[in-house]
JSON list of C-alpha atoms in Angstrom, two decimals:
[
{"chain": "A", "resi": 1, "resn": "ASN", "atom": "CA", "xyz": [-1.91, -18.98, 8.89]},
{"chain": "A", "resi": 2, "resn": "LEU", "atom": "CA", "xyz": [-0.66, -16.31, 11.25]},
{"chain": "A", "resi": 3, "resn": "GLY", "atom": "CA", "xyz": [-2.25, -15.34, 14.61]},
{"chain": "A", "resi": 4, "resn": "GLU", "atom": "CA", "xyz": [-5.97, -15.98, 14.80]},
{"chain": "A", "resi": 5, "resn": "ARG", "atom": "CA", "xyz": [-6.43, -12.88, 16.90]},
{"chain": "A", "resi": 6, "resn": "GLN", "atom": "CA", "xyz": [-4.54, -9.85, 18.26]},
{"chain": "A", "resi": 7, "resn": "MET", "atom": "CA", "xyz": [-2.89, -10.07, 21.65]},
{"chain": "A", "resi": 8, "resn": "THR", "atom": "CA", "xyz": [-5.22, -8.36, 24.12]},
{"chain": "A", "resi": 9, "resn": "ARG", "atom": "CA", "xyz": [-4.13, -5.39, 26.22]},
{"chain": "A", "resi": 10, "resn": "ALA", "atom": "CA", "xyz": [-4.26, -7.63, 29.32]},
{"chain": "A", "resi": 11, "resn": "GLU", "atom": "CA", "xyz": [-2.00, -10.24, 27.67]},
{"chain": "A", "resi": 12, "resn": "PHE", "atom": "CA", "xyz": [0.32, -7.40, 26.54]},
{"chain": "A", "resi": 13, "resn": "ASP", "atom": "CA", "xyz": [0.50, -6.00, 30.02]},
{"chain": "A", "resi": 14, "resn": "LYS", "atom": "CA", "xyz": [1.14, -9.45, 31.53]},
{"chain": "A", "resi": 15, "resn": "LEU", "atom": "CA", "xyz": [3.97, -10.12, 29.13]},
{"chain": "A", "resi": 16, "resn": "CYS", "atom": "CA", "xyz": [5.65, -6.72, 29.74]},
{"chain": "A", "resi": 17, "resn": "LYS", "atom": "CA", "xyz": [5.20, -7.06, 33.48]},
{"chain": "A", "resi": 18, "resn": "SER", "atom": "CA", "xyz": [6.98, -10.48, 33.41]},
{"chain": "A", "resi": 19, "resn": "LEU", "atom": "CA", "xyz": [10.22, -8.86, 32.10]},
{"chain": "A", "resi": 20, "resn": "PRO", "atom": "CA", "xyz": [12.66, -7.92, 34.82]},
{"chain": "A", "resi": 21, "resn": "LYS", "atom": "CA", "xyz": [12.63, -4.38, 36.38]},
{"chain": "A", "resi": 22, "resn": "THR", "atom": "CA", "xyz": [9.92, -2.89, 34.13]},
{"chain": "A", "resi": 23, "resn": "THR", "atom": "CA", "xyz": [7.66, -0.04, 35.05]},
{"chain": "A", "resi": 24, "resn": "HIS", "atom": "CA", "xyz": [4.20, 0.82, 33.76]},
{"chain": "A", "resi": 25, "resn": "VAL", "atom": "CA", "xyz": [2.34, 4.04, 33.30]},
{"chain": "A", "resi": 26, "resn": "GLU", "atom": "CA", "xyz": [-0.85, 5.02, 31.57]},
{"chain": "A", "resi": 27, "resn": "GLN", "atom": "CA", "xyz": [-0.34, 8.18, 29.60]},
{"chain": "A", "resi": 28, "resn": "TRP", "atom": "CA", "xyz": [-1.16, 9.81, 26.26]},
{"chain": "A", "resi": 29, "resn": "GLY", "atom": "CA", "xyz": [-4.91, 9.24, 26.42]},
{"chain": "A", "resi": 30, "resn": "GLY", "atom": "CA", "xyz": [-4.90, 5.96, 28.27]},
{"chain": "A", "resi": 31, "resn": "ALA", "atom": "CA", "xyz": [-2.08, 4.19, 26.45]},
{"chain": "A", "resi": 32, "resn": "SER", "atom": "CA", "xyz": [-0.43, 1.33, 28.36]},
{"chain": "A", "resi": 33, "resn": "VAL", "atom": "CA", "xyz": [3.24, 2.37, 28.34]},
{"chain": "A", "resi": 34, "resn": "TRP", "atom": "CA", "xyz": [6.02, 0.01, 29.44]},
{"chain": "A", "resi": 35, "resn": "LYS", "atom": "CA", "xyz": [9.54, 1.10, 30.36]},
{"chain": "A", "resi": 36, "resn": "ILE", "atom": "CA", "xyz": [12.87, -0.19, 31.48]},
{"chain": "A", "resi": 37, "resn": "GLY", "atom": "CA", "xyz": [15.13, 2.29, 33.29]},
{"chain": "A", "resi": 38, "resn": "GLY", "atom": "CA", "xyz": [12.74, 5.13, 32.43]},
{"chain": "A", "resi": 39, "resn": "LYS", "atom": "CA", "xyz": [12.92, 4.40, 28.68]},
{"chain": "A", "resi": 40, "resn": "ILE", "atom": "CA", "xyz": [9.91, 3.16, 26.75]},
{"chain": "A", "resi": 41, "resn": "PHE", "atom": "CA", "xyz": [10.16, -0.23, 24.92]},
{"chain": "A", "resi": 42, "resn": "ALA", "atom": "CA", "xyz": [6.47, -0.98, 24.13]},
{"chain": "A", "resi": 43, "resn": "VAL", "atom": "CA", "xyz": [3.11, 0.71, 24.08]},
{"chain": "A", "resi": 44, "resn": "CYS", "atom": "CA", "xyz": [-0.45, -0.56, 23.69]},
{"chain": "A", "resi": 45, "resn": "SER", "atom": "CA", "xyz": [-2.82, 2.15, 22.47]},
{"chain": "A", "resi": 46, "resn": "ASN", "atom": "CA", "xyz": [-5.74, 3.15, 20.25]},
{"chain": "A", "resi": 47, "resn": "TRP", "atom": "CA", "xyz": [-3.69, 5.65, 18.18]},
{"chain": "A", "resi": 48, "resn": "GLY", "atom": "CA", "xyz": [-3.75, 5.83, 14.46]},
{"chain": "A", "resi": 49, "resn": "GLN", "atom": "CA", "xyz": [-6.23, 4.59, 11.88]},
{"chain": "A", "resi": 50, "resn": "GLY", "atom": "CA", "xyz": [-9.04, 2.25, 12.59]},
{"chain": "A", "resi": 51, "resn": "GLY", "atom": "CA", "xyz": [-10.97, 3.95, 15.37]},
{"chain": "A", "resi": 52, "resn": "ASP", "atom": "CA", "xyz": [-10.89, 3.94, 19.11]},
{"chain": "A", "resi": 53, "resn": "THR", "atom": "CA", "xyz": [-11.78, 0.30, 19.66]},
{"chain": "A", "resi": 54, "resn": "ASP", "atom": "CA", "xyz": [-8.75, -1.23, 17.86]},
{"chain": "A", "resi": 55, "resn": "THR", "atom": "CA", "xyz": [-5.88, -2.12, 20.10]},
{"chain": "A", "resi": 56, "resn": "LYS", "atom": "CA", "xyz": [-2.60, -1.36, 18.51]},
{"chain": "A", "resi": 57, "resn": "ILE", "atom": "CA", "xyz": [0.77, -2.52, 19.86]},
{"chain": "A", "resi": 58, "resn": "SER", "atom": "CA", "xyz": [3.90, -0.52, 19.10]},
{"chain": "A", "resi": 59, "resn": "PHE", "atom": "CA", "xyz": [7.50, -1.44, 19.98]},
{"chain": "A", "resi": 60, "resn": "LYS", "atom": "CA", "xyz": [11.13, -0.58, 19.39]},
{"chain": "A", "resi": 61, "resn": "CYS", "atom": "CA", "xyz": [12.91, -2.65, 16.68]},
{"chain": "A", "resi": 62, "resn": "SER", "atom": "CA", "xyz": [16.40, -3.26, 15.40]},
{"chain": "A", "resi": 63, "resn": "ASP", "atom": "CA", "xyz": [17.11, -1.50, 12.10]},
{"chain": "A", "resi": 64, "resn": "MET", "atom": "CA", "xyz": [16.76, -4.71, 10.16]},
{"chain": "A", "resi": 65, "resn": "SER", "atom": "CA", "xyz": [13.45, -5.73, 11.84]},
{"chain": "A", "resi": 66, "resn": "TYR", "atom": "CA", "xyz": [12.11, -2.21, 11.23]},
{"chain": "A", "resi": 67, "resn": "ASP", "atom": "CA", "xyz": [12.83, -2.44, 7.52]},
{"chain": "A", "resi": 68, "resn": "LEU", "atom": "CA", "xyz": [11.28, -5.91, 7.29]},
{"chain": "A", "resi": 69, "resn": "LEU", "atom": "CA", "xyz": [8.24, -5.36, 9.46]},
{"chain": "A", "resi": 70, "resn": "ARG", "atom": "CA", "xyz": [7.03, -2.16, 7.86]},
{"chain": "A", "resi": 71, "resn": "GLN", "atom": "CA", "xyz": [6.81, -3.96, 4.55]},
{"chain": "A", "resi": 72, "resn": "GLN", "atom": "CA", "xyz": [4.25, -6.37, 6.07]},
{"chain": "A", "resi": 73, "resn": "LYS", "atom": "CA", "xyz": [0.54, -5.77, 5.63]},
{"chain": "A", "resi": 74, "resn": "GLY", "atom": "CA", "xyz": [-1.02, -4.50, 8.85]},
{"chain": "A", "resi": 75, "resn": "ILE", "atom": "CA", "xyz": [2.26, -3.09, 10.26]},
{"chain": "A", "resi": 76, "resn": "ILE", "atom": "CA", "xyz": [3.17, 0.54, 9.88]},
{"chain": "A", "resi": 77, "resn": "PRO", "atom": "CA", "xyz": [5.93, 2.89, 11.16]},
{"chain": "A", "resi": 78, "resn": "ALA", "atom": "CA", "xyz": [4.58, 3.86, 14.62]},
{"chain": "A", "resi": 79, "resn": "PRO", "atom": "CA", "xyz": [3.02, 7.28, 14.91]},
{"chain": "A", "resi": 80, "resn": "TYR", "atom": "CA", "xyz": [5.35, 9.75, 16.74]},
{"chain": "A", "resi": 81, "resn": "LEU", "atom": "CA", "xyz": [8.03, 7.07, 17.20]},
{"chain": "A", "resi": 82, "resn": "ALA", "atom": "CA", "xyz": [9.00, 5.89, 13.70]},
{"chain": "A", "resi": 83, "resn": "ARG", "atom": "CA", "xyz": [12.19, 7.98, 13.57]},
{"chain": "A", "resi": 84, "resn": "ALA", "atom": "CA", "xyz": [13.44, 5.90, 16.53]},
{"chain": "A", "resi": 85, "resn": "LYS", "atom": "CA", "xyz": [12.75, 2.63, 14.63]},
{"chain": "A", "resi": 86, "resn": "TRP", "atom": "CA", "xyz": [9.39, 1.79, 16.11]},
{"chain": "A", "resi": 87, "resn": "VAL", "atom": "CA", "xyz": [6.57, -0.04, 14.38]},
{"chain": "A", "resi": 88, "resn": "GLN", "atom": "CA", "xyz": [2.84, -0.34, 15.14]},
{"chain": "A", "resi": 89, "resn": "VAL", "atom": "CA", "xyz": [0.97, -3.57, 14.61]},
{"chain": "A", "resi": 90, "resn": "GLU", "atom": "CA", "xyz": [-2.33, -2.24, 13.38]},
{"chain": "A", "resi": 91, "resn": "ARG", "atom": "CA", "xyz": [-4.21, -5.24, 12.18]},
{"chain": "A", "resi": 92, "resn": "THR", "atom": "CA", "xyz": [-5.05, -8.54, 13.82]},
{"chain": "A", "resi": 93, "resn": "LYS", "atom": "CA", "xyz": [-3.20, -11.44, 12.27]},
{"chain": "A", "resi": 94, "resn": "ALA", "atom": "CA", "xyz": [-0.26, -9.23, 11.08]},
{"chain": "A", "resi": 95, "resn": "LEU", "atom": "CA", "xyz": [1.93, -11.19, 13.52]},
{"chain": "A", "resi": 96, "resn": "SER", "atom": "CA", "xyz": [1.34, -14.37, 15.47]},
{"chain": "A", "resi": 97, "resn": "ASP", "atom": "CA", "xyz": [1.22, -14.05, 19.26]},
{"chain": "A", "resi": 98, "resn": "LYS", "atom": "CA", "xyz": [4.46, -15.98, 19.37]},
{"chain": "A", "resi": 99, "resn": "ASP", "atom": "CA", "xyz": [6.19, -13.56, 17.03]},
{"chain": "A", "resi": 100, "resn": "LEU", "atom": "CA", "xyz": [4.72, -10.54, 18.78]},
{"chain": "A", "resi": 101, "resn": "ARG", "atom": "CA", "xyz": [6.01, -11.80, 22.15]},
{"chain": "A", "resi": 102, "resn": "ALA", "atom": "CA", "xyz": [9.44, -12.31, 20.62]},
{"chain": "A", "resi": 103, "resn": "TYR", "atom": "CA", "xyz": [9.51, -8.73, 19.21]},
{"chain": "A", "resi": 104, "resn": "ILE", "atom": "CA", "xyz": [8.40, -7.24, 22.50]},
{"chain": "A", "resi": 105, "resn": "GLU", "atom": "CA", "xyz": [11.09, -9.18, 24.40]},
{"chain": "A", "resi": 106, "resn": "THR", "atom": "CA", "xyz": [13.62, -8.00, 21.84]},
{"chain": "A", "resi": 107, "resn": "ALA", "atom": "CA", "xyz": [12.43, -4.42, 22.19]},
{"chain": "A", "resi": 108, "resn": "TYR", "atom": "CA", "xyz": [12.97, -4.75, 25.92]},
{"chain": "A", "resi": 109, "resn": "ARG", "atom": "CA", "xyz": [16.52, -6.00, 25.42]},
{"chain": "A", "resi": 110, "resn": "LEU", "atom": "CA", "xyz": [17.32, -3.27, 22.81]},
{"chain": "A", "resi": 111, "resn": "VAL", "atom": "CA", "xyz": [16.25, -0.49, 25.19]},
{"chain": "A", "resi": 112, "resn": "ALA", "atom": "CA", "xyz": [17.91, -2.13, 28.25]},
{"chain": "A", "resi": 113, "resn": "THR", "atom": "CA", "xyz": [21.25, -2.43, 26.50]},
{"chain": "A", "resi": 114, "resn": "LYS", "atom": "CA", "xyz": [21.16, 1.29, 25.61]},
{"chain": "A", "resi": 115, "resn": "LEU", "atom": "CA", "xyz": [20.77, 2.36, 29.23]},
{"chain": "A", "resi": 116, "resn": "THR", "atom": "CA", "xyz": [23.83, 3.87, 30.89]},
{"chain": "A", "resi": 117, "resn": "LYS", "atom": "CA", "xyz": [26.15, 1.48, 32.78]},
{"chain": "A", "resi": 118, "resn": "ALA", "atom": "CA", "xyz": [25.14, 3.15, 36.04]},
{"chain": "A", "resi": 119, "resn": "LYS", "atom": "CA", "xyz": [21.41, 2.69, 35.30]},
{"chain": "A", "resi": 120, "resn": "ARG", "atom": "CA", "xyz": [21.88, -0.95, 34.28]},
{"chain": "A", "resi": 121, "resn": "ALA", "atom": "CA", "xyz": [23.86, -1.54, 37.49]},
{"chain": "A", "resi": 122, "resn": "GLU", "atom": "CA", "xyz": [21.21, 0.19, 39.56]},
{"chain": "A", "resi": 123, "resn": "LEU", "atom": "CA", "xyz": [18.56, -2.13, 38.08]},
{"chain": "A", "resi": 124, "resn": "GLY", "atom": "CA", "xyz": [20.77, -5.21, 38.48]},
{"chain": "A", "resi": 125, "resn": "LEU", "atom": "CA", "xyz": [21.03, -5.73, 34.76]},
{"chain": "A", "resi": 126, "resn": "ALA", "atom": "CA", "xyz": [24.75, -5.03, 34.37]}
]
């Protein structure tokens, strides 16, 4: 039995805010967009199928996680971002909250490690 419910936008924002040196903007029609060093690592939006009320969480993945996750029911290649190995969790119960948290934290680390040395040093992540 996976997650009983989808992580809420408030819980998503709280998790992303808890990661060091992140910044937040609302853009693209009210999506909650989280960045590290100016690079996006996770988005909470209403894009895609399912209507405007469904919260959808998208995040950057490793190549292996991308290949595995997009085979799961309720998870698709993220609109506009799939070519950069992003997935979108479309359906409640597709991932447990615990797994979703782990993937978002991994997305943060993946993006942070790709920042330039200078940017990582500036953020105190070097």
